[in-house]
Amino acid sequence: MIARFAGFLVCLAVTAEPALAQSPNPLLPRNLSPWGMFLNADIVVKVVMIGLAFASLVTWTVWLAKTIELGAQQRLARRRLKMLESGGSLQDAVRACETDRDAVAQLVLSTAREAELSDGVIDEGFKERVALRLERVEAAMTRQVSRGVGILATIGATAPFVGLFGTVWGIMNSFIGISESHTTNLAVVAPGIAEALLATALGLVAAIPAVVIYNHLARVISGYRTLLGDASAQLLLMVSRGHRGRVAPLPRAAE
């Protein structure tokens, strides 16, 4: 009789264990997807995640805008450079560029402006004055195409630390939850820790592309400035040969 009763208790325990295992824990969130973790996160962690997502959007927007802008400027600069290398005079270059405002056109107009102010007198200081004007125009045009690129360096440098702040804040809340629940069960605090670590992941997602894109754009801008330097060298060669014509009053170049 006792053996039968013991067997009955064993069978009852075996059938009861799956039911207990399947019962949901009210302390655990049901959705542990990235979106679910965002919705269940603390308000501070949410703000950090939204800020990092916005920074990532800014990074890709700057990449798209600057890629289009620099590509167009480089193609135009190469065409202008071929025109200058063809051996024409400064007056011919002015006629081709006087209605345009691109970088090489600004270099040509600035050179012609100095030629006009010098009244056709070629002295020792003329080439130095032209070189100074060209250097200023190169710097101005480089600054123009570099606008907005510096924010990528800022995002790349700060995004990991912003994500780390969100992680620290979330883990701190998880430890507070341990204290309030009076339990050391990892299953209770694991969702909060996962939400906190998601902030670090978003920080890296924002920072890594920003650093890569910044370095890429810096190389492209350096190559663009090299093109402007080549155009300036061609203009200096042109004026040193005395190929200067009398030109009408010209608009001032960007200096």
CSV table of C-alpha atoms in Angstrom, one decimal:
chain,number,residue,atom,x,y,z
A,1,MET,CA,0.0,0.0,0.0
A,2,ILE,CA,2.8,2.4,0.9
A,3,ALA,CA,4.7,1.5,-2.3
A,4,ARG,CA,1.6,2.3,-4.4
A,5,PHE,CA,1.1,5.7,-2.6
A,6,ALA,CA,4.8,6.6,-3.2
A,7,GLY,CA,4.4,5.7,-6.9
A,8,PHE,CA,1.3,7.9,-7.2
A,9,LEU,CA,3.3,10.9,-5.7
A,10,VAL,CA,6.1,10.3,-8.2
A,11,CYS,CA,3.7,10.3,-11.1
A,12,LEU,CA,2.1,13.5,-9.8
A,13,ALA,CA,5.4,15.3,-9.5
A,14,VAL,CA,6.5,14.3,-13.1
A,15,THR,CA,3.2,15.5,-14.6
A,16,ALA,CA,3.3,18.8,-12.6
A,17,GLU,CA,6.8,19.8,-13.6
A,18,PRO,CA,6.0,20.7,-17.2
A,19,ALA,CA,3.0,22.8,-16.1
A,20,LEU,CA,5.2,24.7,-13.7
A,21,ALA,CA,7.9,25.2,-16.4
A,22,GLN,CA,5.4,26.6,-18.9
A,23,SER,CA,3.8,29.1,-16.5
A,24,PRO,CA,5.0,32.6,-17.4
A,25,ASN,CA,6.9,34.7,-15.0
A,26,PRO,CA,5.1,38.0,-14.5
A,27,LEU,CA,8.5,39.7,-13.7
A,28,LEU,CA,9.9,39.0,-17.1
A,29,PRO,CA,8.9,40.9,-20.3
A,30,ARG,CA,7.4,38.8,-23.0
A,31,ASN,CA,9.2,40.6,-26.0
A,32,LEU,CA,13.0,40.5,-25.9
A,33,SER,CA,13.5,41.7,-29.5
A,34,PRO,CA,15.5,45.0,-30.0
A,35,TRP,CA,12.2,47.0,-30.4
A,36,GLY,CA,10.7,45.3,-27.4
A,37,MET,CA,13.8,46.0,-25.3
A,38,PHE,CA,13.6,49.7,-26.4
A,39,LEU,CA,10.0,49.9,-25.3
A,40,ASN,CA,10.7,48.4,-21.9
A,41,ALA,CA,13.9,50.4,-21.3
A,42,ASP,CA,14.2,53.2,-18.7
A,43,ILE,CA,13.4,56.7,-20.0
A,44,VAL,CA,17.1,57.8,-19.8
A,45,VAL,CA,18.2,54.7,-21.8
A,46,LYS,CA,15.4,55.5,-24.3
A,47,VAL,CA,16.7,59.1,-24.8
A,48,VAL,CA,20.2,57.7,-25.3
A,49,MET,CA,19.1,55.3,-27.9
A,50,ILE,CA,17.0,57.9,-29.8
A,51,GLY,CA,20.0,60.3,-29.7
A,52,LEU,CA,22.3,57.6,-31.1
A,53,ALA,CA,19.8,56.6,-33.8
A,54,PHE,CA,19.6,60.3,-34.8
A,55,ALA,CA,23.4,60.5,-34.9
A,56,SER,CA,23.5,57.5,-37.2
A,57,LEU,CA,20.9,59.2,-39.5
A,58,VAL,CA,23.0,62.3,-39.6
A,59,THR,CA,26.1,60.3,-40.5
A,60,TRP,CA,24.5,58.7,-43.5
A,61,THR,CA,22.9,62.0,-44.6
A,62,VAL,CA,26.3,63.7,-44.6
A,63,TRP,CA,27.8,60.8,-46.5
A,64,LEU,CA,25.2,61.0,-49.2
A,65,ALA,CA,25.2,64.8,-49.6
A,66,LYS,CA,29.0,65.1,-49.6
A,67,THR,CA,29.5,62.1,-52.0
A,68,ILE,CA,27.2,63.8,-54.5
A,69,GLU,CA,28.8,67.3,-54.0
A,70,LEU,CA,32.4,66.1,-54.1
A,71,GLY,CA,31.8,63.9,-57.1
A,72,ALA,CA,30.4,66.8,-59.1
A,73,GLN,CA,33.1,69.2,-58.0
A,74,GLN,CA,35.9,66.8,-58.9
A,75,ARG,CA,34.5,66.1,-62.4
A,76,LEU,CA,34.2,69.8,-63.1
A,77,ALA,CA,37.7,70.5,-61.7
A,78,ARG,CA,39.2,67.9,-64.0
A,79,ARG,CA,37.5,69.4,-67.0
A,80,ARG,CA,38.7,72.8,-66.1
A,81,LEU,CA,42.2,71.5,-65.5
A,82,LYS,CA,42.3,69.9,-69.0
A,83,MET,CA,41.3,73.3,-70.4
A,84,LEU,CA,44.1,75.0,-68.7
A,85,GLU,CA,46.6,72.3,-69.8
A,86,SER,CA,45.6,72.8,-73.4
A,87,GLY,CA,47.9,75.8,-73.6
A,88,GLY,CA,45.4,78.7,-74.1
A,89,SER,CA,45.8,82.2,-72.7
A,90,LEU,CA,44.4,83.6,-69.5
A,91,GLN,CA,41.9,85.6,-71.5
A,92,ASP,CA,40.5,82.4,-73.1
A,93,ALA,CA,40.2,80.8,-69.6
A,94,VAL,CA,38.4,83.9,-68.4
A,95,ARG,CA,35.9,83.7,-71.2
A,96,ALA,CA,35.2,80.0,-70.4
A,97,CYS,CA,34.7,80.7,-66.7
A,98,GLU,CA,33.4,84.2,-66.2
A,99,THR,CA,29.8,83.1,-65.7
A,100,ASP,CA,30.6,80.1,-63.4
A,101,ARG,CA,31.3,80.0,-59.6
A,102,ASP,CA,33.1,76.7,-59.2
A,103,ALA,CA,36.5,76.4,-57.6
A,104,VAL,CA,38.7,76.5,-60.7
A,105,ALA,CA,36.7,79.3,-62.2
A,106,GLN,CA,37.3,81.2,-59.0
A,107,LEU,CA,41.1,80.6,-59.4
A,108,VAL,CA,41.0,81.9,-63.0
A,109,LEU,CA,39.0,85.0,-62.1
A,110,SER,CA,41.2,85.7,-59.1
A,111,THR,CA,44.3,85.5,-61.3
A,112,ALA,CA,42.7,87.7,-64.0
A,113,ARG,CA,41.7,90.2,-61.3
A,114,GLU,CA,45.4,90.5,-60.1
A,115,ALA,CA,46.5,90.9,-63.7
A,116,GLU,CA,44.0,93.7,-64.2
A,117,LEU,CA,45.1,95.5,-61.0
A,118,SER,CA,48.7,95.2,-62.1
A,119,ASP,CA,48.0,97.1,-65.3
A,120,GLY,CA,49.9,94.5,-67.4
A,121,VAL,CA,53.2,95.1,-65.5
A,122,ILE,CA,55.1,91.9,-64.9
A,123,ASP,CA,57.6,92.4,-62.1
A,124,GLU,CA,59.2,90.3,-59.4
A,125,GLY,CA,56.2,90.6,-57.1
A,126,PHE,CA,53.5,89.8,-59.6
A,127,LYS,CA,53.8,86.1,-59.4
A,128,GLU,CA,54.0,86.2,-55.6
A,129,ARG,CA,50.7,88.2,-55.5
A,130,VAL,CA,49.0,85.8,-57.9
A,131,ALA,CA,50.3,82.8,-55.8
A,132,LEU,CA,48.9,84.5,-52.6
A,133,ARG,CA,45.5,85.0,-54.2
A,134,LEU,CA,45.4,81.4,-55.5
A,135,GLU,CA,46.3,80.1,-52.0
A,136,ARG,CA,43.5,82.0,-50.4
A,137,VAL,CA,40.9,80.8,-53.0
A,138,GLU,CA,42.1,77.2,-52.6
A,139,ALA,CA,41.6,77.5,-48.8
A,140,ALA,CA,38.2,79.0,-49.2
A,141,MET,CA,37.0,76.4,-51.6
A,142,THR,CA,38.3,73.6,-49.4
A,143,ARG,CA,36.5,75.0,-46.4
A,144,GLN,CA,33.3,75.2,-48.5
A,145,VAL,CA,33.4,71.5,-49.5
A,146,SER,CA,34.4,70.5,-45.9
A,147,ARG,CA,31.4,71.9,-44.2
A,148,GLY,CA,29.5,69.3,-42.3
A,149,VAL,CA,32.3,66.8,-42.3
A,150,GLY,CA,33.6,67.7,-38.9
A,151,ILE,CA,30.3,66.5,-37.3
A,152,LEU,CA,31.3,62.9,-38.3
A,153,ALA,CA,34.4,63.2,-36.2
A,154,THR,CA,32.4,64.4,-33.3
A,155,ILE,CA,29.9,61.5,-33.7
A,156,GLY,CA,32.7,59.0,-34.0
A,157,ALA,CA,34.4,60.2,-30.9
A,158,THR,CA,31.4,60.6,-28.6
A,159,ALA,CA,28.9,58.0,-29.7
A,160,PRO,CA,30.6,55.1,-27.9
A,161,PHE,CA,30.7,57.0,-24.6
A,162,VAL,CA,27.1,58.1,-24.9
A,163,GLY,CA,26.2,54.4,-25.4
A,164,LEU,CA,28.3,53.5,-22.5
A,165,PHE,CA,26.5,56.0,-20.3
A,166,GLY,CA,23.2,54.4,-21.3
A,167,THR,CA,24.6,51.0,-20.4
A,168,VAL,CA,25.8,52.1,-17.0
A,169,TRP,CA,22.5,53.7,-16.3
A,170,GLY,CA,20.6,50.6,-17.3
A,171,ILE,CA,22.8,48.2,-15.3
A,172,MET,CA,22.5,50.5,-12.3
A,173,ASN,CA,18.7,50.2,-12.6
A,174,SER,CA,19.0,46.4,-12.8
A,175,PHE,CA,21.0,46.3,-9.5
A,176,ILE,CA,18.3,48.5,-8.0
A,177,GLY,CA,15.8,46.0,-9.2
A,178,ILE,CA,17.7,43.2,-7.5
A,179,SER,CA,17.7,45.1,-4.3
A,180,GLU,CA,13.9,45.8,-4.4
A,181,SER,CA,12.9,42.3,-5.5
A,182,HIS,CA,15.1,40.7,-2.8
A,183,THR,CA,16.3,38.0,-5.2
A,184,THR,CA,19.5,37.2,-6.9
A,185,ASN,CA,17.8,35.3,-9.7
A,186,LEU,CA,19.6,36.3,-13.0
A,187,ALA,CA,16.4,35.7,-15.0
A,188,VAL,CA,14.8,38.7,-13.2
A,189,VAL,CA,17.5,41.2,-14.0
A,190,ALA,CA,18.8,39.8,-17.4
A,191,PRO,CA,16.2,41.7,-19.5
A,192,GLY,CA,17.3,45.0,-17.9
A,193,ILE,CA,21.0,44.2,-18.5
A,194,ALA,CA,20.2,43.3,-22.1
A,195,GLU,CA,18.4,46.6,-22.6
A,196,ALA,CA,21.4,48.4,-21.2
A,197,LEU,CA,23.8,46.6,-23.5
A,198,LEU,CA,21.6,47.5,-26.5
A,199,ALA,CA,22.6,51.2,-25.8
A,200,THR,CA,26.3,50.2,-26.2
A,201,ALA,CA,25.5,48.4,-29.4
A,202,LEU,CA,23.8,51.4,-30.8
A,203,GLY,CA,26.7,53.6,-29.8
A,204,LEU,CA,29.0,51.4,-31.9
A,205,VAL,CA,26.6,51.3,-34.8
A,206,ALA,CA,26.7,55.1,-34.8
A,207,ALA,CA,30.4,55.5,-34.2
A,208,ILE,CA,32.0,53.0,-36.5
A,209,PRO,CA,30.4,54.2,-39.8
A,210,ALA,CA,31.0,57.8,-38.7
A,211,VAL,CA,34.8,57.2,-38.3
A,212,VAL,CA,35.0,55.2,-41.6
A,213,ILE,CA,33.0,57.8,-43.6
A,214,TYR,CA,35.0,60.7,-42.1
A,215,ASN,CA,38.3,59.1,-43.1
A,216,HIS,CA,37.0,58.4,-46.6
A,217,LEU,CA,35.7,62.0,-47.1
A,218,ALA,CA,39.0,63.4,-45.7
A,219,ARG,CA,40.9,61.5,-48.4
A,220,VAL,CA,38.4,62.7,-51.1
A,221,ILE,CA,38.7,66.3,-50.0
A,222,SER,CA,42.5,66.0,-50.0
A,223,GLY,CA,42.4,64.7,-53.6
A,224,TYR,CA,40.1,67.6,-54.5
A,225,ARG,CA,42.5,70.1,-53.0
A,226,THR,CA,45.3,68.5,-55.0
A,227,LEU,CA,43.3,69.1,-58.2
A,228,LEU,CA,43.0,72.8,-57.2
A,229,GLY,CA,46.7,72.9,-56.6
A,230,ASP,CA,47.3,71.5,-60.1
A,231,ALA,CA,45.0,74.2,-61.5
A,232,SER,CA,46.9,76.9,-59.5
A,233,ALA,CA,50.2,75.6,-60.9
A,234,GLN,CA,48.9,75.8,-64.4
A,235,LEU,CA,47.7,79.4,-63.9
A,236,LEU,CA,51.1,80.4,-62.5
A,237,LEU,CA,52.8,78.8,-65.5
A,238,MET,CA,50.4,80.7,-67.7
A,239,VAL,CA,51.1,84.1,-66.2
A,240,SER,CA,54.8,83.5,-66.0
A,241,ARG,CA,54.8,83.0,-69.8
A,242,GLY,CA,53.2,86.5,-70.2
A,243,HIS,CA,49.9,85.1,-71.6
A,244,ARG,CA,47.8,87.9,-70.1
A,245,GLY,CA,45.3,89.9,-71.9
A,246,ARG,CA,43.4,93.0,-70.9
A,247,VAL,CA,40.1,91.9,-69.3
A,248,ALA,CA,37.0,93.7,-68.4
A,249,PRO,CA,36.2,94.3,-64.7
A,250,LEU,CA,35.6,90.9,-63.1
A,251,PRO,CA,33.6,89.8,-60.1
A,252,ARG,CA,35.7,89.2,-57.0
A,253,ALA,CA,36.6,85.6,-56.3
A,254,ALA,CA,35.9,83.8,-53.0
A,255,GLU,CA,38.9,84.6,-50.9
